[in-house]
mmCIF file of C-alpha atoms in Angstrom:
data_model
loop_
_atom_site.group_PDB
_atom_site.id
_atom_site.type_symbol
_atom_site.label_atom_id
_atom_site.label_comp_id
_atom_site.label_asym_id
_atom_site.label_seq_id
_atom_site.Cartn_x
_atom_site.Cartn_y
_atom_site.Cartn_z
ATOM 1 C CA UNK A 1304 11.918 -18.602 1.406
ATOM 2 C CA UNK A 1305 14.186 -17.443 -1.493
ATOM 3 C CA UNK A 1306 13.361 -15.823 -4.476
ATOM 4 C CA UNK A 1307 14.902 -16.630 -7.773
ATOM 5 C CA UNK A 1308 15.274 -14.469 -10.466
ATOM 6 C CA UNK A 1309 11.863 -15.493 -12.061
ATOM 7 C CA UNK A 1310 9.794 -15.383 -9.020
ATOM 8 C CA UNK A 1311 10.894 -11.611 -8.613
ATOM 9 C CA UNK A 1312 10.742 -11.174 -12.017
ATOM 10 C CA UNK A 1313 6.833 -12.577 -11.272
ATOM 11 C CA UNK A 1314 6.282 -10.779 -8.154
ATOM 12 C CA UNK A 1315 6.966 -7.293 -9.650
ATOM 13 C CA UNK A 1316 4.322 -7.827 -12.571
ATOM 14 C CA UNK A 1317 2.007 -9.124 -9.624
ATOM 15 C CA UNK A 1318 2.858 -5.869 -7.747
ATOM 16 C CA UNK A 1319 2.288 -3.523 -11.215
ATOM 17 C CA UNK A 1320 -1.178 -5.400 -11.470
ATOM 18 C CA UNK A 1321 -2.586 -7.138 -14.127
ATOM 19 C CA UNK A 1322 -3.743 -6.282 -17.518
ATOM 20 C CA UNK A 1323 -7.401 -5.814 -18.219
ATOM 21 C CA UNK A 1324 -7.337 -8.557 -20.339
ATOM 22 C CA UNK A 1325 -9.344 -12.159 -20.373
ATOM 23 C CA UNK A 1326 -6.113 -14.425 -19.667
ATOM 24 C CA UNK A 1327 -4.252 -11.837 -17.278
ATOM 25 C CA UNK A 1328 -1.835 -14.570 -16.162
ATOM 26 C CA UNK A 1329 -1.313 -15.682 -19.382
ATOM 27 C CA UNK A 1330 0.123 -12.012 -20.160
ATOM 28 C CA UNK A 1331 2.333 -11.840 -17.434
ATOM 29 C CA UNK A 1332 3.723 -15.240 -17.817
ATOM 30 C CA UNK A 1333 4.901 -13.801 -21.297
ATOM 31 C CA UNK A 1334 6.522 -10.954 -19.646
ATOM 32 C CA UNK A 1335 8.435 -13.134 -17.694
ATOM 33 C CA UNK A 1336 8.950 -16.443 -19.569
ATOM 34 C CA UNK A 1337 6.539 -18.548 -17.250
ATOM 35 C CA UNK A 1338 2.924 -20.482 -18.612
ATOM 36 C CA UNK A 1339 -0.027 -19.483 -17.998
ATOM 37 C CA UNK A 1340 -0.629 -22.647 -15.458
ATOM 38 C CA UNK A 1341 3.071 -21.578 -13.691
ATOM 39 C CA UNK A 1342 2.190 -18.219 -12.843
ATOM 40 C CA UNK A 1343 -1.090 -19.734 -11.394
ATOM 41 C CA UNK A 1344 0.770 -22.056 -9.631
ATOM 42 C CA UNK A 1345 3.510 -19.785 -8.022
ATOM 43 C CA UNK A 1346 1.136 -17.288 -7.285
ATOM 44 C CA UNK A 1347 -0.811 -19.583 -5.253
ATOM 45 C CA UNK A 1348 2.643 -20.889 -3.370
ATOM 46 C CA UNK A 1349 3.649 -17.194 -3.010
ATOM 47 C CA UNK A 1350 0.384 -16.294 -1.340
ATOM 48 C CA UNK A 1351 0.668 -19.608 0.964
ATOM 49 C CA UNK A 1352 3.906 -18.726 1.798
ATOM 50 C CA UNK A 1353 2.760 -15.189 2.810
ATOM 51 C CA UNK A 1354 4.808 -13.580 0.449
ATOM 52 C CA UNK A 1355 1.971 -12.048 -0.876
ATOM 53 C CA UNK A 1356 -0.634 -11.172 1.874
ATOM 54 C CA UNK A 1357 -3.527 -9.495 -0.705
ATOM 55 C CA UNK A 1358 -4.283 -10.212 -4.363
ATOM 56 C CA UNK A 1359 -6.929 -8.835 -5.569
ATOM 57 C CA UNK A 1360 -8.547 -4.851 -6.391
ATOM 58 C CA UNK A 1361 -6.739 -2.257 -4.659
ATOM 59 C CA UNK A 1362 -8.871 0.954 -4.241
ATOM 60 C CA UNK A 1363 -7.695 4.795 -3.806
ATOM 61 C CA UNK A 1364 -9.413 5.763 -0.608
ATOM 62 C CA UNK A 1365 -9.291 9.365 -1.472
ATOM 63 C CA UNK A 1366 -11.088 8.891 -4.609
ATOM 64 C CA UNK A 1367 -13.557 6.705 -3.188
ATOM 65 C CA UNK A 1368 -14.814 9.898 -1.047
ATOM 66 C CA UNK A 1369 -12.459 9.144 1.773
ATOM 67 C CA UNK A 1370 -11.234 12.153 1.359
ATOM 68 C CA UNK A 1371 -9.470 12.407 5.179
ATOM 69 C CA UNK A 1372 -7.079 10.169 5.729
ATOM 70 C CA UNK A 1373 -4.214 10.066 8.784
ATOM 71 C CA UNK A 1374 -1.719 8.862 9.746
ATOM 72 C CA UNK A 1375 -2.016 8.574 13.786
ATOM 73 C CA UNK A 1376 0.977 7.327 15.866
ATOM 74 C CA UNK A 1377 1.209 6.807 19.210
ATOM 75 C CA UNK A 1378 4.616 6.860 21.936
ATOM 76 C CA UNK A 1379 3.888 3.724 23.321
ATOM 77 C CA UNK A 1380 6.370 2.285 26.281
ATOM 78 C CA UNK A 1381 7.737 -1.452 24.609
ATOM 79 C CA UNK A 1382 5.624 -3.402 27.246
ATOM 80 C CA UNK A 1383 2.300 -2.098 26.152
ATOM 81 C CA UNK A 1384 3.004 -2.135 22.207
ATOM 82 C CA UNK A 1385 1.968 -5.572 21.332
ATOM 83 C CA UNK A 1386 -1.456 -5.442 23.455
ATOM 84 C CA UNK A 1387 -2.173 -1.772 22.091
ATOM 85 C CA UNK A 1388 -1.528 -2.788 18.708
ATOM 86 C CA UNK A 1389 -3.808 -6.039 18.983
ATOM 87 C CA UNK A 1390 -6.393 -3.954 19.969
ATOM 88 C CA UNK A 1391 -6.072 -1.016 17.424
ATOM 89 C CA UNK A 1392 -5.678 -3.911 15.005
ATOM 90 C CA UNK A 1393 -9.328 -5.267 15.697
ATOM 91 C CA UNK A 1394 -11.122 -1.832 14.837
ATOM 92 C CA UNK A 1395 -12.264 -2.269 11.496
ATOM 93 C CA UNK A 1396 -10.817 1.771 10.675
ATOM 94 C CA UNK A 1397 -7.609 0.473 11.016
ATOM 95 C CA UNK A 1398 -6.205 -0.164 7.809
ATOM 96 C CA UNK A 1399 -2.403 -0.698 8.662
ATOM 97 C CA UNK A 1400 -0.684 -1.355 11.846
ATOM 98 C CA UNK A 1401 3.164 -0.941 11.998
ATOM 99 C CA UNK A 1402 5.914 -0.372 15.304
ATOM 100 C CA UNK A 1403 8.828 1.407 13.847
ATOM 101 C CA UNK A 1404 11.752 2.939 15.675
ATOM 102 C CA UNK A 1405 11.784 6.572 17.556
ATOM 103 C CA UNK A 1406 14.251 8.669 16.713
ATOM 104 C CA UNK A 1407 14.463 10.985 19.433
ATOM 105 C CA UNK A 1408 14.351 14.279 20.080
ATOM 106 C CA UNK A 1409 12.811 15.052 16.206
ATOM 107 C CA UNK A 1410 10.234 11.655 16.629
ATOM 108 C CA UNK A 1411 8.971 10.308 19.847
ATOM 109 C CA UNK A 1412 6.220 8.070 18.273
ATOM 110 C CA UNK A 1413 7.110 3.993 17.606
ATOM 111 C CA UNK A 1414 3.243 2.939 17.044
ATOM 112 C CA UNK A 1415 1.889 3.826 13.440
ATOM 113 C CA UNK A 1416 -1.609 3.401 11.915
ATOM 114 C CA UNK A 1417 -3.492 4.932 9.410
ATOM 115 C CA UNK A 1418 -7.591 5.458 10.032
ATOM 116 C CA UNK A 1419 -9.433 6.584 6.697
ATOM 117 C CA UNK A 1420 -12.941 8.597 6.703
ATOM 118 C CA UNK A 1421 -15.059 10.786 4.901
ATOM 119 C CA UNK A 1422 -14.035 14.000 6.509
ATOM 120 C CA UNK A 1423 -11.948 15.135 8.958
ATOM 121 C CA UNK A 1424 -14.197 15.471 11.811
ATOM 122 C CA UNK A 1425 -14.920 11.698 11.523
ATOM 123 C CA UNK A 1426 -11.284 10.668 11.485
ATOM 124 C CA UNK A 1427 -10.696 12.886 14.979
ATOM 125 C CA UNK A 1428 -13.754 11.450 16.034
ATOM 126 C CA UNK A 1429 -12.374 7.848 15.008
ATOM 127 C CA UNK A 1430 -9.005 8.426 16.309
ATOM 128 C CA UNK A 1431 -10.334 9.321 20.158
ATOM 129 C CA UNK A 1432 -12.617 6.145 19.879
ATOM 130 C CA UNK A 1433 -9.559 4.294 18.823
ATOM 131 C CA UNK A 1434 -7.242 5.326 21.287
ATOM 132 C CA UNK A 1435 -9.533 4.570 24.009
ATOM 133 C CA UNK A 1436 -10.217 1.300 22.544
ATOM 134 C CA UNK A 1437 -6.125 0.257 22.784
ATOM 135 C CA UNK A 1438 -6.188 1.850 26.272
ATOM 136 C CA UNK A 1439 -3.361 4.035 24.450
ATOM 137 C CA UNK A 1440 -5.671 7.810 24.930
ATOM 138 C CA UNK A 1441 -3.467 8.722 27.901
ATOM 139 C CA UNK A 1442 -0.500 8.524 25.388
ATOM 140 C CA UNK A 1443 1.235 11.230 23.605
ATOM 141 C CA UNK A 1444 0.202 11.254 19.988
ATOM 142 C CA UNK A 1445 -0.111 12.943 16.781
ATOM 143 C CA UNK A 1446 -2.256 12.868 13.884
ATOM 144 C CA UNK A 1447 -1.096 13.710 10.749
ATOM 145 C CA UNK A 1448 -3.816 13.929 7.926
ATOM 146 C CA UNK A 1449 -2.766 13.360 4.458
ATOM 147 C CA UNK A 1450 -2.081 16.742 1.799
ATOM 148 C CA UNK A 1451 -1.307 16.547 -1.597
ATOM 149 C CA UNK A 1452 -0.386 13.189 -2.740
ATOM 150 C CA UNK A 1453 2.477 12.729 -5.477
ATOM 151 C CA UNK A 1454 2.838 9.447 -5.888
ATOM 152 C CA UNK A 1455 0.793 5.740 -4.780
ATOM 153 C CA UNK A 1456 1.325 3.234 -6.765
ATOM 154 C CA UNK A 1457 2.296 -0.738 -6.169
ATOM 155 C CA UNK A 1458 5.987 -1.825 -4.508
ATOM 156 C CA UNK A 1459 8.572 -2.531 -6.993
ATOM 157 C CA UNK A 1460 10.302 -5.004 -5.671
ATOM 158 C CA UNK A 1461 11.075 -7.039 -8.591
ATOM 159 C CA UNK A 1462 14.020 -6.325 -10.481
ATOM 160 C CA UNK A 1463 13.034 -4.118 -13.457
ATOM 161 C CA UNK A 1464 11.799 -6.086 -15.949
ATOM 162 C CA UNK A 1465 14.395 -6.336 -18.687
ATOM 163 C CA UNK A 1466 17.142 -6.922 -16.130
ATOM 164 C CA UNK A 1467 15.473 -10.083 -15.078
ATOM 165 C CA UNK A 1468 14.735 -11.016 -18.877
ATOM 166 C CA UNK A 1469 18.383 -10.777 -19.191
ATOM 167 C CA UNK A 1470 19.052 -12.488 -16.389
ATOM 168 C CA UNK A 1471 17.372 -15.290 -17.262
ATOM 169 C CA UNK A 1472 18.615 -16.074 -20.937
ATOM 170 C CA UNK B 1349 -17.246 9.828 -6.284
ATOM 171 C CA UNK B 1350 -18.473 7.098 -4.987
ATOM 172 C CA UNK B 1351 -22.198 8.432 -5.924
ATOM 173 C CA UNK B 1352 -21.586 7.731 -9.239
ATOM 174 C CA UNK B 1353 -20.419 4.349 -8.646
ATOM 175 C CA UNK B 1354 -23.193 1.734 -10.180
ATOM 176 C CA UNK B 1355 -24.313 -1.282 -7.946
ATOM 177 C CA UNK B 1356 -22.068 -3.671 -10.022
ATOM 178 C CA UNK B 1357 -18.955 -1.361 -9.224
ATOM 179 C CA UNK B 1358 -19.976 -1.940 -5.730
ATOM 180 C CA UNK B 1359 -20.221 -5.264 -5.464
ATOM 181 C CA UNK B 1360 -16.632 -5.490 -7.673
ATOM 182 C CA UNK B 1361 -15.104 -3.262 -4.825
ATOM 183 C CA UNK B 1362 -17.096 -4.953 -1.903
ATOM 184 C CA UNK B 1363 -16.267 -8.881 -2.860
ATOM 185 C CA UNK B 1364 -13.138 -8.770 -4.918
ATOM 186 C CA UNK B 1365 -10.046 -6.741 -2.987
ATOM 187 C CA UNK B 1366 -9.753 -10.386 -1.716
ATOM 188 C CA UNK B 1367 -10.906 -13.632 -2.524
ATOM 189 C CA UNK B 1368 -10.100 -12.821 -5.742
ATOM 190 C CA UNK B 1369 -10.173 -16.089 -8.315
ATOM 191 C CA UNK B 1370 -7.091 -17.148 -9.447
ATOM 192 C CA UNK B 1371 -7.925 -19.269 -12.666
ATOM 193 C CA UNK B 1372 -6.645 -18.841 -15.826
ATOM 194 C CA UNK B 1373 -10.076 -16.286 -16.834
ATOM 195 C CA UNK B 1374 -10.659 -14.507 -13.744
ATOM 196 C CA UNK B 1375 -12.645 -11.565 -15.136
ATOM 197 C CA UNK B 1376 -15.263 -14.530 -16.386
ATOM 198 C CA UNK B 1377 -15.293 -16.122 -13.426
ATOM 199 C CA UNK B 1378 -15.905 -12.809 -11.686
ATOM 200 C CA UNK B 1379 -18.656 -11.949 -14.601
ATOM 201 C CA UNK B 1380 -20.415 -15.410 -13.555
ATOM 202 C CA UNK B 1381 -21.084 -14.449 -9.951
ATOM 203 C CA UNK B 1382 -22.090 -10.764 -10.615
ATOM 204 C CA UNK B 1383 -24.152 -12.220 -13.233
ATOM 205 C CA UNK B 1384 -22.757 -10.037 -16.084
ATOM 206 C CA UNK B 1385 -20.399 -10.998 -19.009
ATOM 207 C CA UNK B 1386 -16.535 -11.102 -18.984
ATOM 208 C CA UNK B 1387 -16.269 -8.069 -21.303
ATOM 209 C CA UNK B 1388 -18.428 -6.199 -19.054
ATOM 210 C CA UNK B 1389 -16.428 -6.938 -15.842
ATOM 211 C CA UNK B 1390 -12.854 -5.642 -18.166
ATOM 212 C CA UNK B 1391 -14.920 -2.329 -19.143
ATOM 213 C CA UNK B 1392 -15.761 -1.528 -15.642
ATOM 214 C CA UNK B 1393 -12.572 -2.373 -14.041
ATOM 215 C CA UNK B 1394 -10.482 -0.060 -16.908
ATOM 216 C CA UNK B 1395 -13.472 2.507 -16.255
ATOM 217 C CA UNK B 1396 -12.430 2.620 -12.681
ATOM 218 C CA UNK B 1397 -8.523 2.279 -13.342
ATOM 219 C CA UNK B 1398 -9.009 5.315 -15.644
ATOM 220 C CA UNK B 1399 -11.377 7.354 -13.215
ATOM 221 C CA UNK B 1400 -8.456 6.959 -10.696
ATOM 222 C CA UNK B 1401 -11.072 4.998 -8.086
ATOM 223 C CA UNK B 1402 -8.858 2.355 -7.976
ATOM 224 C CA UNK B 1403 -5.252 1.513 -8.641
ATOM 225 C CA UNK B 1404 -4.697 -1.500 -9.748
ATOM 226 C CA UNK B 1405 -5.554 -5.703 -9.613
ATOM 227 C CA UNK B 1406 -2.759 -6.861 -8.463
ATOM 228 C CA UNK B 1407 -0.374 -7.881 -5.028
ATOM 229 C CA UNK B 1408 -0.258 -6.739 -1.683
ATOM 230 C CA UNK B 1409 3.480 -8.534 -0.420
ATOM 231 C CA UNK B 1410 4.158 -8.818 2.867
ATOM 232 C CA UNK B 1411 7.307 -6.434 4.077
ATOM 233 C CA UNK B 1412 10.721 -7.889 4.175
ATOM 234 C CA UNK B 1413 9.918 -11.095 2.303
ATOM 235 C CA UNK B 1414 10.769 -9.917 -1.098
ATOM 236 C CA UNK B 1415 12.985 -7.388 -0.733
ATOM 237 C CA UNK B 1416 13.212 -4.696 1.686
ATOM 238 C CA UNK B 1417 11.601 -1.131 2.085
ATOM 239 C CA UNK B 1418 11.704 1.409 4.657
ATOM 240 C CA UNK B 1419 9.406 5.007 5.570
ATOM 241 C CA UNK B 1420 11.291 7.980 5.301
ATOM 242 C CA UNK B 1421 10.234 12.096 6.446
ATOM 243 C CA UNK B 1422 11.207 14.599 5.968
ATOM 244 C CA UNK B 1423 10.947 18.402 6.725
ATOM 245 C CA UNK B 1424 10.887 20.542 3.462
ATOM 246 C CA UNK B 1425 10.363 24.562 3.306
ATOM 247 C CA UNK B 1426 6.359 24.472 1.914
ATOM 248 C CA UNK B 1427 8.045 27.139 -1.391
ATOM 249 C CA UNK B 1428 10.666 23.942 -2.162
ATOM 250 C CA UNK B 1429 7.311 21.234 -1.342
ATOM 251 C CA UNK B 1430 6.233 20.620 -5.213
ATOM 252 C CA UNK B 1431 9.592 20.310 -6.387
ATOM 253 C CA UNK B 1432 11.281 18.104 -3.918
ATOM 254 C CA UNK B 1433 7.914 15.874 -3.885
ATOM 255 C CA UNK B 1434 7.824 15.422 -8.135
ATOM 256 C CA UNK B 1435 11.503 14.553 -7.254
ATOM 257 C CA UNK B 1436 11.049 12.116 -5.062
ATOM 258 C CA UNK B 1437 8.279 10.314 -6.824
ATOM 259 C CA UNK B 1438 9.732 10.214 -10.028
ATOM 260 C CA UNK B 1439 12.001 7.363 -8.261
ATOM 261 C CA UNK B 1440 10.571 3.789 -9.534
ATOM 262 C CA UNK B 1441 11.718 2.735 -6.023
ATOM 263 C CA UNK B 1442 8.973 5.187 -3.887
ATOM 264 C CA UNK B 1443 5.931 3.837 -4.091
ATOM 265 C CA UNK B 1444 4.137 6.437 -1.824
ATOM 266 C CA UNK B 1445 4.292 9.736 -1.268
ATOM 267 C CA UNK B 1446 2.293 11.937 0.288
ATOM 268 C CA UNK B 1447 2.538 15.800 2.004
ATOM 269 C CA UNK B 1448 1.466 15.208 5.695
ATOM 270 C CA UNK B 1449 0.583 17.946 8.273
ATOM 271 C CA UNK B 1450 3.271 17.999 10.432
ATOM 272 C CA UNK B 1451 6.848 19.872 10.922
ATOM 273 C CA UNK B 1452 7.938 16.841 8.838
ATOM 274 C CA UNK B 1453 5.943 17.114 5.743
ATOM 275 C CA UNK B 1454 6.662 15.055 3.516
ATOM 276 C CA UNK B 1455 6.369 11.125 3.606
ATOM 277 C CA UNK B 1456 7.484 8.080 1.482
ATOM 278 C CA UNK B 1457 7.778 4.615 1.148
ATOM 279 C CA UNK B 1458 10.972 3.384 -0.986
ATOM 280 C CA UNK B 1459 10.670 -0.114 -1.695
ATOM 281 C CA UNK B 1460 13.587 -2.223 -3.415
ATOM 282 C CA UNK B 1461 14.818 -5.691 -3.982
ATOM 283 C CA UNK B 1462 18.100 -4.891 -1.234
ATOM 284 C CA UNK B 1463 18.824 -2.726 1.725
ATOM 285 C CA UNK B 1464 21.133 -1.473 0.235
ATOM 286 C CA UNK B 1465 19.660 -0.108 -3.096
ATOM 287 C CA UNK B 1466 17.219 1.413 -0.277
ATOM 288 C CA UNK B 1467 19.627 3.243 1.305
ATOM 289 C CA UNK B 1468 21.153 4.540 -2.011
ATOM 290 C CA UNK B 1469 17.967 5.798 -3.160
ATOM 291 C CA UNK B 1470 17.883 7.559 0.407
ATOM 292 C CA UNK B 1471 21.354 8.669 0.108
ATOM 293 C CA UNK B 1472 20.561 10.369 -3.154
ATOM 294 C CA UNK B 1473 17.472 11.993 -2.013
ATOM 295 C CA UNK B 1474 19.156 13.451 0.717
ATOM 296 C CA UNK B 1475 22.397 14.582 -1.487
ATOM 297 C CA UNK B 1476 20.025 15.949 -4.215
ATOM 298 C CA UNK B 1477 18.228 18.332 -2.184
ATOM 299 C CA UNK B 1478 20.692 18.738 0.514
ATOM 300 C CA UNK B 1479 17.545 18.126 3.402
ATOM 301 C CA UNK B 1480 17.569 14.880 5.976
ATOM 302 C CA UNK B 1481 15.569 12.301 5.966
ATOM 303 C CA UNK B 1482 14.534 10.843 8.587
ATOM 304 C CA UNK B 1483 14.298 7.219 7.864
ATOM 305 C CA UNK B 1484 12.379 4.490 9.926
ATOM 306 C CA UNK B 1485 12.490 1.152 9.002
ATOM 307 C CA UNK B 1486 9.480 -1.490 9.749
ATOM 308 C CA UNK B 1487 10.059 -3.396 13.003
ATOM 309 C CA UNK B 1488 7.037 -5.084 13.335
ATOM 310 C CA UNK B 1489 3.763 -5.192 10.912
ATOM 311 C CA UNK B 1490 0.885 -5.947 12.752
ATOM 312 C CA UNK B 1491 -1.329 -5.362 10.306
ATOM 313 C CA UNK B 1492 -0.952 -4.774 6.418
ATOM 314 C CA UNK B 1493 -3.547 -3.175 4.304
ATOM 315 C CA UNK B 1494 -5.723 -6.565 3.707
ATOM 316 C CA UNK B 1495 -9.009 -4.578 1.558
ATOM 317 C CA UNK B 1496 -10.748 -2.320 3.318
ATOM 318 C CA UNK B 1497 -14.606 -2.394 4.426
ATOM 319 C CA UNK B 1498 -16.497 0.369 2.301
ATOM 320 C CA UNK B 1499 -19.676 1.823 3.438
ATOM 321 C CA UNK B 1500 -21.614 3.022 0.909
ATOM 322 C CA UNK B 1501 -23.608 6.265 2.245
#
């Protein structure tokens, strides 16, 4: 599916998040020269087009008390990646799922996931269980807990908004 | 803390990081099945926002369908850490970054409408403070952060 200039115009304010006002989509429409009843409408189409997989609150783990929070990844050989990740994907702990290339010798690991808990103990804890459960624990892994976070905030994939106002006159 | 959050910030956090409405008033809508009024449903949700607990309403996009974004490490001395991290995410284009234990210690996510503005913002990252960056592209999502299950202890 393409985007045109207004539906990434749309899809950034959708990625900012909305105001905390009553007609939201109203506001955003404003910002990028759509009604109220468009943005609904697009919205819905991007979402059934699985453009957008999520809409809705999106919560800080580490301010919710899940304070540890790592990122595990696995060296797993190409035949066993899609049935390891199905499995790690059905363990509610599992938050994301990704295969990304190695780049040897620096990174070995091509299976990533992130497993959230209240402390660190649980997240080892969670992270043997998990392993086990893809039938990856005989694997050679690391777990890398989260530090000091600088920055988390929603993709920008949209074209800054004046550019696409400009665009679009 | 999640002790302080009420029952109605609960059940905001519990039923709505999906299956959110999308109508033109969705804060009423919301206020109708929590059984509270619309201006009571903004008020928590900016209390929340402005306590940091959670980020924002708004879109998670799947990877690759609107543009195009990539992970990227690197390994920074811990005395140049602060500097090269404020750096980093003052970018509009990195939407996460985060110190990680691990020889490579530092993590981001740059996210941009083209490949190629990605690997400009790499490009600069690395020319600006003169370290690598190791930089590994999504080949396969199997799954994306769809809400998460909170248990309430």
């Amino acid at each position: 599916m393409d985007l045109n200039p207004r539906d990434q115009a749309l899809l950034a304010e959708l990625c900012r998040g909305l105001p905390l006002v009553p007609r939201p989509f109203a506001a955003i429409g404003e910002a990028c020269g759509l009604s109220e009843a468009e943005v609904l409408a697009r919205l819905q189409q991007l979402m059934t087009d699985g453009v957008i997989r999520r809409f809705g609150i999106i919560v800080r783990h580490r301010a919710l008390g899940y304070r540890a929070n790592a990122m595990v990844v696995f060296d797993v050989p190409e035949a066993e990646v899609q049935e390891a990740a199905r499995r790690l994907c059905a363990l509610p702990e599992i938050t994301l799922c990704y295969r990304r290339p190695r780049r040897p010798p620096v990174w070995p690991y091509n299976l990533f996931c992130m497993i959230h808990g209240r402390d660190r103990a649980r997240v080892e804890e969670l992270v043997v269980s998990a392993a086990q459960a893809a039938g990856i624990a005989h694997l050679p892994r690391a777990v890398l807990f989260s530090g000091q976070c600088f920055v988390q905030r929603g993709a920008r994939y949209g074209k800054p908004r004046s550019t696409a106002v400009r665009e679009l006159a | 803390m999640n002790d302080a959050l009420g029952d109605r910030e609960k059940r905001l956090l519990d039923e709505f990081q999906k299956d959110f409405p999308l109508v033109p008033r969705p804060f009423a809508e919301i206020a109708k099945r929590l059984g509270v009024d619309e201006k009571t449903v903004l008020e928590l949700l900016c209390d929340l926002v402005n306590r940091g607990l959670i980020s924002r309403v708004g879109a998670v996009v799947e990877p690759h369908r609107a543009g195009y974004s990539t992970l990227a490490a690197m390994r920074v001395p811990s005395e140049m850490l602060e500097a090269v991290g404020a750096f980093i995410a003052a970018h509009p284009e990195v939407n996460h970054c985060y110190e990680r234990e691990h020889e490579l210690n530092l993590w981001f996510v740059v996210a941009a409408p083209s490949r190629r503005r990605v690997a400009e913002v790499i490009a600069d990252i690395e020319y600006r403070t003169g370290l690598a960056v190791l930089d590994l592209p999504l080949e396969q999502a199997f799954r994306l952060d769809l809400g998460f299950p909170l248990t309430w202890t």
